[in-house]
Amino acid sequence: MTTRTTWKRRLLAVAALGAVGLAATPVPAAATTGAVAPTGAAADNLLPPTVTGTVPVDYSCYVTFPGGSTTVPFSLTFTASAPQKVAPYRPFAVTLDPQEWTPDPKFNQQVRTVKVRYKLPDNAWYVWHTLSGGKNLTTPPQAQYDWSTRVLTITETGPLPASVPFDLPTVTVYLLSGPSGTARTTTGGTSLTDPSWTWVRTDLEGVERPFDCNPAAPVVFTSTTIG
């Protein structure tokens, strides 16, 4: 059996369970944290077509410096795609990709433990994910899904040198729609102590310092009507 056939049968089985009301709890199809779907699953004809757009996110970021701390503004643009509409209890895919970014050598020697967090819909079940792409990364990026908060975290351990642009991978998330409503993906995190975007920077004196960022309110990346 090919990996694509396995993936398609998995989605069909999950959809069938949902349609008869047997998927009232998160679907255990990928119950192992950080499970990755087989290559090529995003092209499966089972999934509805998506619409792609760009979403700017304006963060407030906690930083420290010799003798104190403050907050500074920081902005990133994400490319996101999802179907405009999906039927109840049907599989669909969402892709999320942050823009390329370059650590500023005026303030940093390098950065490490770069993380971005995505909040997945409350009215859809996480099934699987894939990572693709990326640029100038020094370690294989990892993805971890928290079933209790529905937050997917992408981590690049690094270190990543200042003045060299890097790009975190695109994540494609495979979901099963719930019975109704609007399935939204948003920024993860809740505050500067539970940030949506974060890294540890090494300043010009060689001291490791935080850069913890969160928007003032959750930003919607994608919105899919179920019905």
Backbone as a ProteinNet text record, in pm:
[ID]
protein_1_A
[PRIMARY]
MTTRTTWKRRLLAVAALGAVGLAATPVPAAATTGAVAPTGAAADNLLPPTVTGTVPVDYSCYVTFPGGSTTVPFSLTFTASAPQKVAPYRPFAVTLDPQEWTPDPKFNQQVRTVKVRYKLPDNAWYVWHTLSGGKNLTTPPQAQYDWSTRVLTITETGPLPASVPFDLPTVTVYLLSGPSGTARTTTGGTSLTDPSWTWVRTDLEGVERPFDCNPAAPVVFTSTTIG
[TERTIARY]
85.3	0	89	64.1	145.4	110.3	203.7	178.1	59.9	42.6	-70.6	-201.8	-205.3	-327	-357	-253.1	-272.6	-331.1	-274.9	-322	-466.9	-500.2	-637.2	-735.1	-700.2	-789.5	-806.6	-699.1	-708.4	-810.8	-802.7	-896.2	-1039.5	-1057.3	-1191.8	-1249.6	-1166.1	-1213.3	-1252.2	-1170	-1200.5	-1329.4	-1345.7	-1467.7	-1591	-1579	-1692.1	-1729.9	-1630.1	-1657.7	-1729	-1680	-1743.3	-1886.5	-1913.9	-2047.4	-2151.3	-2107.1	-2203.1	-2191.5	-2120.4	-2115.8	-2018.8	-1918.5	-1824	-1695.1	-1688.9	-1565	-1587.8	-1646.9	-1677.6	-1554.9	-1444.6	-1319.8	-1213.9	-1097.3	-993.9	-958	-952.2	-930	-789	-772.5	-640.5	-563.8	-596.4	-529.5	-381	-342.4	-200.3	-171.9	-205.3	-200.3	-59	42.4	179.1	212.7	268.2	298.4	399.9	372.2	464.9	462.6	356.4	347.8	350.9	411.9	426.3	364.9	283.1	215	310.3	280.1	366.6	373.9	488.6	509.6	408.4	353.1	258.4	114.3	85.2	-53.9	-132.1	-63.8	-133.8	-194.4	-142.6	-193.1	-307	-345.2	-449.5	-580.1	-645.1	-768.2	-883.9	-863.6	-968.9	-997.7	-899	-910.6	-970.6	-1053	-1112	-1007.6	-1031.3	-935.9	-927.8	-813	-789.6	-774.6	-788.2	-765.6	-648	-552.9	-431.4	-432.3	-382.9	-370.1	-254.5	-224.7	-120.1	-182.6	-125.9	-180.5	-67.3	-70.9	30	-3	99.4	82.1	173.2	114.5	189.8	203	326.3	354.4	405.8	387.9	463	558.8	687.4	789.2	864.1	879.7	955.4	1102.8	1185.6	1330.3	1400.5	1521.1	1604.2	1734.2	1798.2	1925.1	2001.7	2130	2204.8	2138.6	2090	2029	1879	1810.8	1666.9	1598.1	1470	1388.1	1283.7	1224.2	1121	1042.4	943	872.8	895.3	904.6	928.9	831.8	796.5	708.9	788.6	719.5	779.3	667.3	692.5	587.9	638.2	551.1	576.9	453.5	475.9	365.2	364.5	248.7	231.1	154	190	110.6	27	-103.5	-194.1	-293.4	-331.6	-433	-524.4	-649.6	-751.8	-871.3	-959.3	-1082.9	-1175.2	-1252.6	-1353.3	-1468.2	-1498.8	-1610.5	-1579.9	-1629.2	-1614	-1740.1	-1778.9	-1895.7	-1865.2	-1967.3	-1943.4	-1875.2	-1787.6	-1719.8	-1644.5	-1572.8	-1494.1	-1351.2	-1252.7	-1114.6	-1084.7	-997.1	-948.2	-808.8	-738.9	-600.9	-586	-498.1	-461.3	-309.4	-256.6	-111.9	-79.9	31.7	73.7	224.9	268	409.6	450.3	537	584.9	689.3	703.3	798.6	943.1	1033.4	1176.7	1215.9	1311	1353.4	1504.3	1568.9	1714.4	1745.1	1813.7	1854.6	1946.6	1918.6	1992.1	2129	2238.7	2371.9	2406.9	2326.1	2350.4	2315.9	2233.9	2190.1	2218.4	2246.7	2258.4	2384.7	2438.2	2537.1	2467.7	2363.6	2288.3	2157.7	2066.4	1944	1930.6	1855.9	1830.9	1692	1647	1516.2	1406.4	1401	1297.2	1167.9	1059	931.1	818.9	729	603.6	490.9	383.9	271.5	144.7	70.7	-55	-167.6	-276.6	-395.8	-486.9	-515.8	-600.4	-747.9	-839.6	-982.5	-1036.9	-1131.2	-1200.1	-1304.1	-1355.1	-1462.1	-1411.3	-1285.7	-1228.8	-1124.7	-1106.7	-1013	-881.7	-773.7	-639.3	-620.8	-568.6	-541.8	-392.3	-325.6	-185.6	-127.5	5	67.7	191.2	235.8	364.2	439.2	570.7	656.8	727.3	739.9	808.5	878.7	982.8	1053.7	1140.7	1164.5	1257.4	1386.9	1462.7	1585.6	1687.3	1810.9	1925.4	1899.7	1837.3	1812.5	1925	1965	2081.1	2043.3	1917.2	1869.5	1734.3	1694.9	1561.6	1453.2	1366.1	1258.4	1166.7	1110.8	1020.7	884.1	780	644	581.6	513.1	450.1	309.4	213.9	74.3	31.2	-31	-84.2	-234.9	-280.8	-422.1	-511.6	-460.4	-544.9	-570.5	-470.9	-485.6	-511.3	-496.3	-509.7	-406.5	-288.7	-181.5	-71.9	-32.3	76.5	198	310.6	433	539.6	596.7	706.8	833.8	937.3	1060.8	1181.9	1266.7	1398.5	1502.4	1579.8	1673.1	1786.3	1839.4	1950.8	2082.8	2181.8	2174.1	2175.1	2119	2112.4	2188.8	2291.8	2376.4	2305	2343.2	2290.5	2338.4	2259.3	2283.5	2256.1	2222.7	2189.3	2037.9	1965.7	1820.1	1785.1	1678.7	1627.7	1477	1424.1	1280.7	1235.1	1142.7	1085.5	1001.1	983.8	910.9	762.5	703.5	557.6	500.7	397.2	328.8	193.9	166.4	34.8	-33.3	-148.9	-222.3	-346.9	-364	-480.7	-581.9	-704.4	-809.5	-935.1	-1020.3	-1153.3	-1253.6	-1341.9	-1438.3	-1537.6	-1585.9	-1691	-1828.6	-1935.8	-2071.1	-2113.8	-2059.5	-2106.8	-2011.1	-2041.9	-1965.9	-1857.1	-1761.1	-1648.6	-1519.1	-1438.6	-1311.8	-1201.8	-1147	-1044.8	-910.4	-804	-669.5	-619.8	-557.1	-513.2	-371.9	-317.9	-192.9	-210.8	-111.4	-112.1	-54	-50.6	-0.9	-109	-87.9	-187.5	-131.8	1.1	61.6	211.5	280.7	426.1	495.5	425.8	482.2	438.9	346	303.3	298.3	417.2	423.5	384	342.2	308.1	431.7	529	654.1	767.5	871.8	977.7	1110.8	1219.3	1352.4	1440.7	1554.6	1656.6	1769.7	1805.5	1910	2037.2	2149.4	2278.2	2319.7	2330.9	2361.1	2509.9	2551.5	2688.3	2790.1	2745.9	2835.1	2837.8	2762.3	2760.2	2659.3	2566.2	2464.7	2338.9	2282.7	2158.4	2040.2	1950.7	1838.1	1710.3	1593.7	1467.2	1421.3	1341	1265.5	1131	1036	908	796.2	721.8	629.5	488	391.3	250.5	171.4	72.3	-12.8	-107.6	-162	-254.5	-379.7	-422.1	-536.5	-503.9	-564.9	-537	-564.5	-475.3	-488.8	-534.7	-638.9	-694.5	-611.8	-559.6	-488.2	-583.3	-670.8	-764.2	-901	-1003	-1141	-1216.8	-1270.9	-1340.9	-1482	-1582.3	-1720.1	-1751.5	-1812.1	-1854.3	-2003.7	-2041.7	-2184	-2209.7
-119.2	0	124.4	221.4	341.4	435	528.8	624.4	713.8	748.3	833.2	759.5	631.1	552.6	543	521.3	516.3	646.6	758.8	891.2	913.1	876.9	897.9	813.3	688.6	601.2	653.1	709.9	766.6	879.1	970.1	1081.8	1034.6	939.2	888.1	821.2	747.4	681.3	782.5	887.4	991	1063.9	1094.7	1162.7	1077.7	947.3	858.2	853.5	850.1	849.5	977.2	1091.9	1217.7	1225	1172.3	1181.6	1104.7	1003	926.9	961.2	1071.9	1121.2	1049.2	981.8	908	982.7	1107.6	1183.9	1304.7	1282.1	1390.9	1441.6	1367.1	1408.1	1419.2	1487.6	1500.2	1365.6	1363.3	1239.5	1187.3	1061.8	1010.4	957.8	1004.8	954.4	984.6	1094.3	1127.8	1163.1	1074.1	1103.2	1124.8	1077.8	1102.8	1246.6	1317.8	1459.1	1479	1576.8	1609	1513.4	1435.8	1342.3	1418.1	1359.4	1424.6	1337.1	1395.6	1320.9	1289.9	1190	1154.9	1265.2	1277.4	1375.6	1357	1469.4	1463.7	1460.8	1452.2	1444.5	1570.2	1687.6	1813.1	1815.4	1732.8	1733	1633.8	1564.8	1463.5	1527.9	1469.4	1525.6	1521.1	1453.4	1446.2	1582.5	1673	1798.2	1908	1996.6	2105.7	2210.8	2289.6	2394.1	2504	2570.9	2674.5	2811.2	2914.3	3053.2	3105	3172.7	3218.9	3370.5	3418	3560.5	3589.5	3717.4	3758.2	3827.9	3801.9	3854.7	3919.6	4051.8	4115.4	4096.2	4075.9	4063.3	4165.4	4252.3	4352.5	4306.2	4283.9	4232.5	4343.6	4322.2	4392.1	4289.8	4325.1	4228.3	4274.2	4181.1	4206.5	4181.3	4281.8	4268.3	4319.9	4269.4	4320.3	4376.5	4462	4523.3	4549.7	4581	4606	4714.4	4673.9	4768.7	4781	4706	4721.6	4636.1	4669.6	4597.6	4693.5	4656	4738.3	4652.6	4711.9	4646.2	4727.1	4657	4721.4	4663.2	4739	4685.7	4597.9	4502.2	4412.3	4360.7	4349.9	4308.1	4197.5	4103.7	3999	3982.8	3938.6	3906.3	3756.5	3696.5	3552.8	3530.1	3425.8	3378	3260.4	3268.3	3166.2	3123.8	2996.7	2948	2848.6	2847.3	2756	2761.3	2660.8	2668.5	2776.3	2837.8	2932.4	2860.5	2738.4	2662.7	2514.6	2440.4	2295.1	2235.3	2119	2051.1	1998.9	1975.1	1918.2	1782.4	1756.6	1628	1588.5	1686.5	1659.9	1710	1642.9	1685.9	1810.8	1895.1	2010.4	2046.4	2131	2165.5	2316.2	2356.2	2495.8	2504.8	2604.6	2626.6	2763.2	2769.5	2890.9	2906.3	3025.4	3046.8	3188.8	3207.9	3342.2	3389.9	3520	3577.4	3551	3567.5	3562.1	3677.3	3651.5	3754.7	3747.2	3863.9	3871.1	3929.4	3856.3	3913.7	4034.2	4142.4	4267.8	4260.7	4271	4262.7	4383.4	4490.8	4605	4572.5	4465.8	4431	4286.1	4201.4	4057.8	3999	3897	3811.3	3694.7	3642.9	3530.2	3518	3432.5	3398.6	3246.9	3196	3052	3028.4	2904.1	2861.9	2955.8	2967.2	3048.7	2966.8	3025.9	2955.2	3042.7	2980.2	3044.3	2949.9	3007.4	2927.2	2964.7	2860.4	2878	2813.7	2887.5	2832.4	2773.6	2643	2576	2587.1	2562.6	2588.4	2505	2564.6	2493	2395.9	2423.1	2339.5	2256.5	2214.1	2119	2036.3	1913	1822.8	1816.6	1830.4	1812.4	1665.5	1641.2	1505.6	1483.5	1576.9	1558.1	1691.6	1693.8	1812	1771.8	1860.7	1846.8	1978.4	1971.2	2088.8	2083.3	2199.5	2204.2	2338.3	2339.4	2463.3	2506	2635.6	2689.9	2732.3	2819.1	2873.7	2903.8	2861.4	2891	2848	2732.8	2677.4	2579.7	2576.2	2494.7	2360.7	2344.8	2216.8	2186.5	2060.5	2030.4	2089.8	2174.9	2231.4	2121.2	2145.7	2050.9	2115.6	2033.7	2080.8	1997.4	2063.3	1994.1	2048	1956.4	1995.5	1966.9	2066.8	2053.1	2030.8	1909.4	1874.5	1957.6	1998.9	2070.4	2214.6	2279.6	2419.8	2436.6	2327.9	2330.9	2423.8	2432.1	2516.9	2429.8	2465.8	2398	2489.9	2439.1	2517.6	2466	2556.5	2524.9	2581.9	2498.6	2540.2	2514.5	2615.9	2601.9	2627.5	2526.2	2537	2633.5	2634.7	2721.7	2669.7	2759.9	2906	2954.1	3074.7	3138.8	3270.6	3289.2	3408.3	3535.4	3647.3	3777.2	3810.4	3892	3941.6	3837.8	3713	3609.1	3585.4	3607	3587.3	3440.5	3414.3	3278.2	3279.3	3162.7	3148	3018.2	3027	2906.8	2833	2702.3	2625.8	2659.6	2628.9	2630.9	2508.2	2527.4	2414.1	2396.2	2274.3	2237.6	2151	2195.1	2125.1	2062.3	1932.9	1859.9	1849.4	1892.9	1903.5	1831.1	1798.3	1746.3	1846.1	1896.2	1997.2	1940.7	2028	1992	2005	2008.6	2009.2	2142.3	2255	2385.1	2493.6	2618.3	2732.2	2774.6	2849.1	2897.9	2847.6	2778	2724.2	2826.2	2883.3	2987.3	2939.7	2975.2	2962	3101.8	3114.5	3245	3233.4	3346.8	3345.3	3267.4	3187.4	3119.7	3213	3165.9	3250	3338.7	3381.9	3464.1	3593.4	3603.6	3719	3719	3817.5	3823.5	3712.1	3652.9	3537	3405.1	3411.4	3295	3342.1	3367.5	3443.2	3363.4	3437.2	3379.8	3360.6	3448.9	3444.4	3474.5	3395.1	3414.7	3359.3	3416.5	3357.9	3406.2	3344.6	3387.8	3448.6	3572.6	3640	3651.4	3645.9	3673.2	3813.7	3904.7	4043.8	4061.1	4183	4208.4	4183.4	4176.2	4144.5	3995.3	3916.9	3772.8	3725.9	3813.4	3778.4	3731.5	3619	3569.8	3642.4	3692.2	3773.4	3730.8	3750.7	3710.4	3809.4	3761.8	3844.4	3774.8	3810.8	3741.2	3831.9	3787.2	3873.7	3817.4	3908.1	3870.1	3988.9	3965.9	4077.6	4120.5	4240.3	4291.5	4205.3	4148.1	4056.4	3948.9	3829.5	3725.7	3773.1	3738	3774.6	3651.1	3667	3556.1	3536.7	3415.4	3381	3328.7	3235.2	3177.1	3161.7	3159.2	3145	3059.9	2947.6	2853.3	2829.4	2855.2	2831.9	2683.3	2627.7	2487.7	2481.7	2415.9	2407.6	2371
0	0	0	-87.7	-93	21.8	50.4	157.9	124.3	-5.4	-42	-21.7	-57.7	-35.6	112.8	193.2	338.3	389.8	342.4	385.6	343.8	219	171.5	250.7	276.7	354.4	496	552.4	687.8	691	593.2	589.7	568.3	477.9	453	576.9	649.2	769.7	876.3	891.6	990.3	952.9	824.1	779.8	806.3	781.1	804	951.2	1039.3	1182.9	1224.4	1172.5	1207.3	1159.6	1042.2	983.9	1064.5	1137.6	1217.7	1366.1	1394.2	1530.7	1621.7	1567	1651.1	1673.6	1629.7	1643.9	1733.5	1848.5	1940.5	2013.7	2012.8	2076.5	1969.8	2000.1	1898.1	1836.2	1703.7	1630.6	1655	1697.3	1731	1610.5	1489.3	1369.9	1372.2	1438.7	1449.9	1594.8	1682.9	1826.1	1876	1806	1848.5	1819.9	1920.3	1906.2	1796.2	1708.8	1603.7	1487.1	1469.6	1358.2	1226.5	1124.8	996	888	803.6	698.7	585.1	501.5	389.4	285.7	220.5	116.8	4.9	-43.7	-153.9	-110.9	19.6	65	30	26.6	-0.7	-139.7	-229.9	-366.6	-387.1	-283.8	-297	-341.4	-440	-494.5	-395.7	-281.9	-181.1	-120	-119.4	-46.7	-133.9	-75.2	-154	-189.7	-295.8	-334.4	-229.2	-227.2	-127.5	-192.5	-109.7	-149.7	-67.8	-134	-68.8	-53.4	61.8	86.5	179.8	198.8	291.7	412	528.4	653.7	733.9	755.8	840	987.9	1067.3	1212.3	1280	1359.8	1435.3	1579.9	1621	1754.7	1846.7	1975.2	2078.8	2139	2152	2191	2316.4	2410.1	2532	2504.8	2535.5	2517.7	2643.1	2664.9	2773.7	2716.3	2795.4	2758	2886.6	2879.1	3003	3088.8	3204.1	3295.3	3287.1	3199.8	3195.9	3091.9	3069.2	2971.9	2916.8	2803.8	2742.7	2644.8	2579.5	2469.7	2342.7	2230.9	2101.6	1999.6	1896.3	1791.1	1694.7	1634.9	1536.5	1448.3	1318.1	1224.9	1133.2	1101.5	1005.2	916.7	794.8	705.1	679.3	691.7	669.5	539.9	469.2	356.1	405	384	438.4	331.7	335.7	242.1	311.3	267.1	320.7	227.6	231.6	152.5	208.1	120.1	166.5	235.5	187.3	243.4	235.9	334.7	335.9	397.7	352.1	407.5	547.7	629.8	762.9	755.1	851.4	865.7	738.3	682.4	562.8	584.4	525.4	540.1	457.8	510.4	435.4	487.4	413.4	448.1	461.7	553.7	574.6	566	496.3	493.6	552	625.4	694.7	678.3	638.3	611	647.8	749.1	782.3	682.3	670.3	576.4	620.8	528.4	557.2	650.1	736.8	832.2	850.5	873.8	892.6	1029.8	1119.1	1247.8	1225	1294.3	1274.5	1343.2	1266.9	1328.4	1415.1	1410.6	1499	1643.4	1663.6	1798.6	1835.9	1737.5	1763	1700.1	1768.9	1705.9	1634.3	1700.2	1645.9	1721.5	1669	1740.8	1740	1837.1	1844.3	1901.9	1897.6	1949	1899.2	1767	1703.5	1700.1	1749	1754.8	1701.7	1626.3	1588.4	1626.9	1682.6	1730.2	1654.8	1614	1542.6	1623.1	1640.7	1706.3	1598.4	1609.7	1512.4	1552.9	1461	1488.7	1603.9	1676.8	1784.1	1729.1	1609.1	1552.4	1433.9	1442	1345.3	1419.3	1375.3	1440.9	1365.9	1441	1383.7	1347.5	1225.9	1180.5	1160.6	1090.2	1057.1	1012.7	991	933.1	853.4	765.5	697.6	707	701.1	690.3	556	490.6	362.4	347	265.2	238.8	356.2	367.3	465.6	397.9	464.5	405.7	513.9	490.3	578.4	722.8	739.9	872.4	906.4	1032.8	1070.6	1130.7	1170	1223	1159.8	1152.3	1098.8	1188.3	1135.9	1218.9	1270.6	1388.9	1452.8	1472.6	1469.3	1494	1604.5	1695.6	1808.5	1828	1836.2	1855.1	1997	2060.1	2195.9	2184.7	2218.4	2203.9	2295.5	2412.4	2508.1	2466.4	2404.9	2364.9	2216.1	2138.6	1993.1	1929.3	1987.9	1936.7	1876.1	1754	1683.7	1687	1738	1752.4	1657.1	1577.5	1487.5	1550.3	1564.1	1631.4	1543.1	1529.4	1467.6	1575.9	1610.5	1723.5	1695.3	1572.9	1541.5	1596.4	1617.2	1605.2	1460.5	1442.7	1312	1320.2	1237	1249.4	1207.1	1270.4	1230.3	1090	1020.1	884.2	776.5	814	716.3	720.5	610.5	611.9	630.8	705.1	718.8	702.9	669.6	647.2	711.9	806.1	866.1	761.7	779.2	677.6	674.2	560.6	548	617.5	697	757.7	688.8	647.7	595.3	700	744.8	849.7	787.8	812.4	763.3	876.7	847.3	948.1	900	995.7	966.6	1021.1	935.5	977.9	1077.6	1164.1	1257.3	1192.9	1272.8	1216.2	1156.7	1205.5	1159.2	1206.6	1166.5	1214.6	1116.9	1169.9	1091.2	1154.3	1076	1125.2	1097.4	1203.4	1190.1	1246	1176.1	1232.9	1266.6	1383.2	1431.2	1488.8	1529.4	1603.3	1733	1768.5	1897.7	2004	2125.5	2233.9	2290.3	2414.3	2482.4	2540.3	2554.4	2620.5	2594.8	2648.5	2634.4	2712.8	2808.2	2879	2816.7	2722.3	2643	2497.7	2438.8	2314.2	2190.9	2087.9	1958.8	1871.8	1886.4	1810.2	1907.7	1906.9	2006.3	1957.3	2007.3	1990.4	2104.4	2118.5	2213.6	2132.3	2163.5	2087.7	2170.7	2104.4	2168.3	2128.9	2228.8	2196.2	2164.2	2138.4	2094.5	2204.2	2329.3	2441.5	2470.7	2393.7	2414	2516	2558.5	2657.6	2585.1	2628.6	2571.3	2633.3	2547	2593.2	2520.3	2583.2	2519.9	2413.6	2321.9	2228.7	2213.1	2299.3	2311.7	2262.7	2162	2089.1	2086.9	2100.9	2089.2	2036.8	1950.8	1906.5	2018.1	2003.9	2105.3	2114.1	2003	1997.1	1894	1905.2	1806.5	1663.7	1574	1432.5	1355.2	1273.9	1195.8	1069	1048.5	926.2	818.8	856.6	759.9	824.1	737.4	783.4	682	728.2	640.7	695	613.9	653.1	640.7	744.5	743.9	716.3	608.4	579.1	433.5
[MASK]
+++++++++++++++++++++++++++++++++++++++++++++++++++++++++++++++++++++++++++++++++++++++++++++++++++++++++++++++++++++++++++++++++++++++++++++++++++++++++++++++++++++++++++++++++++++++++++++++++++++++++++++++++++++++++++++++++++

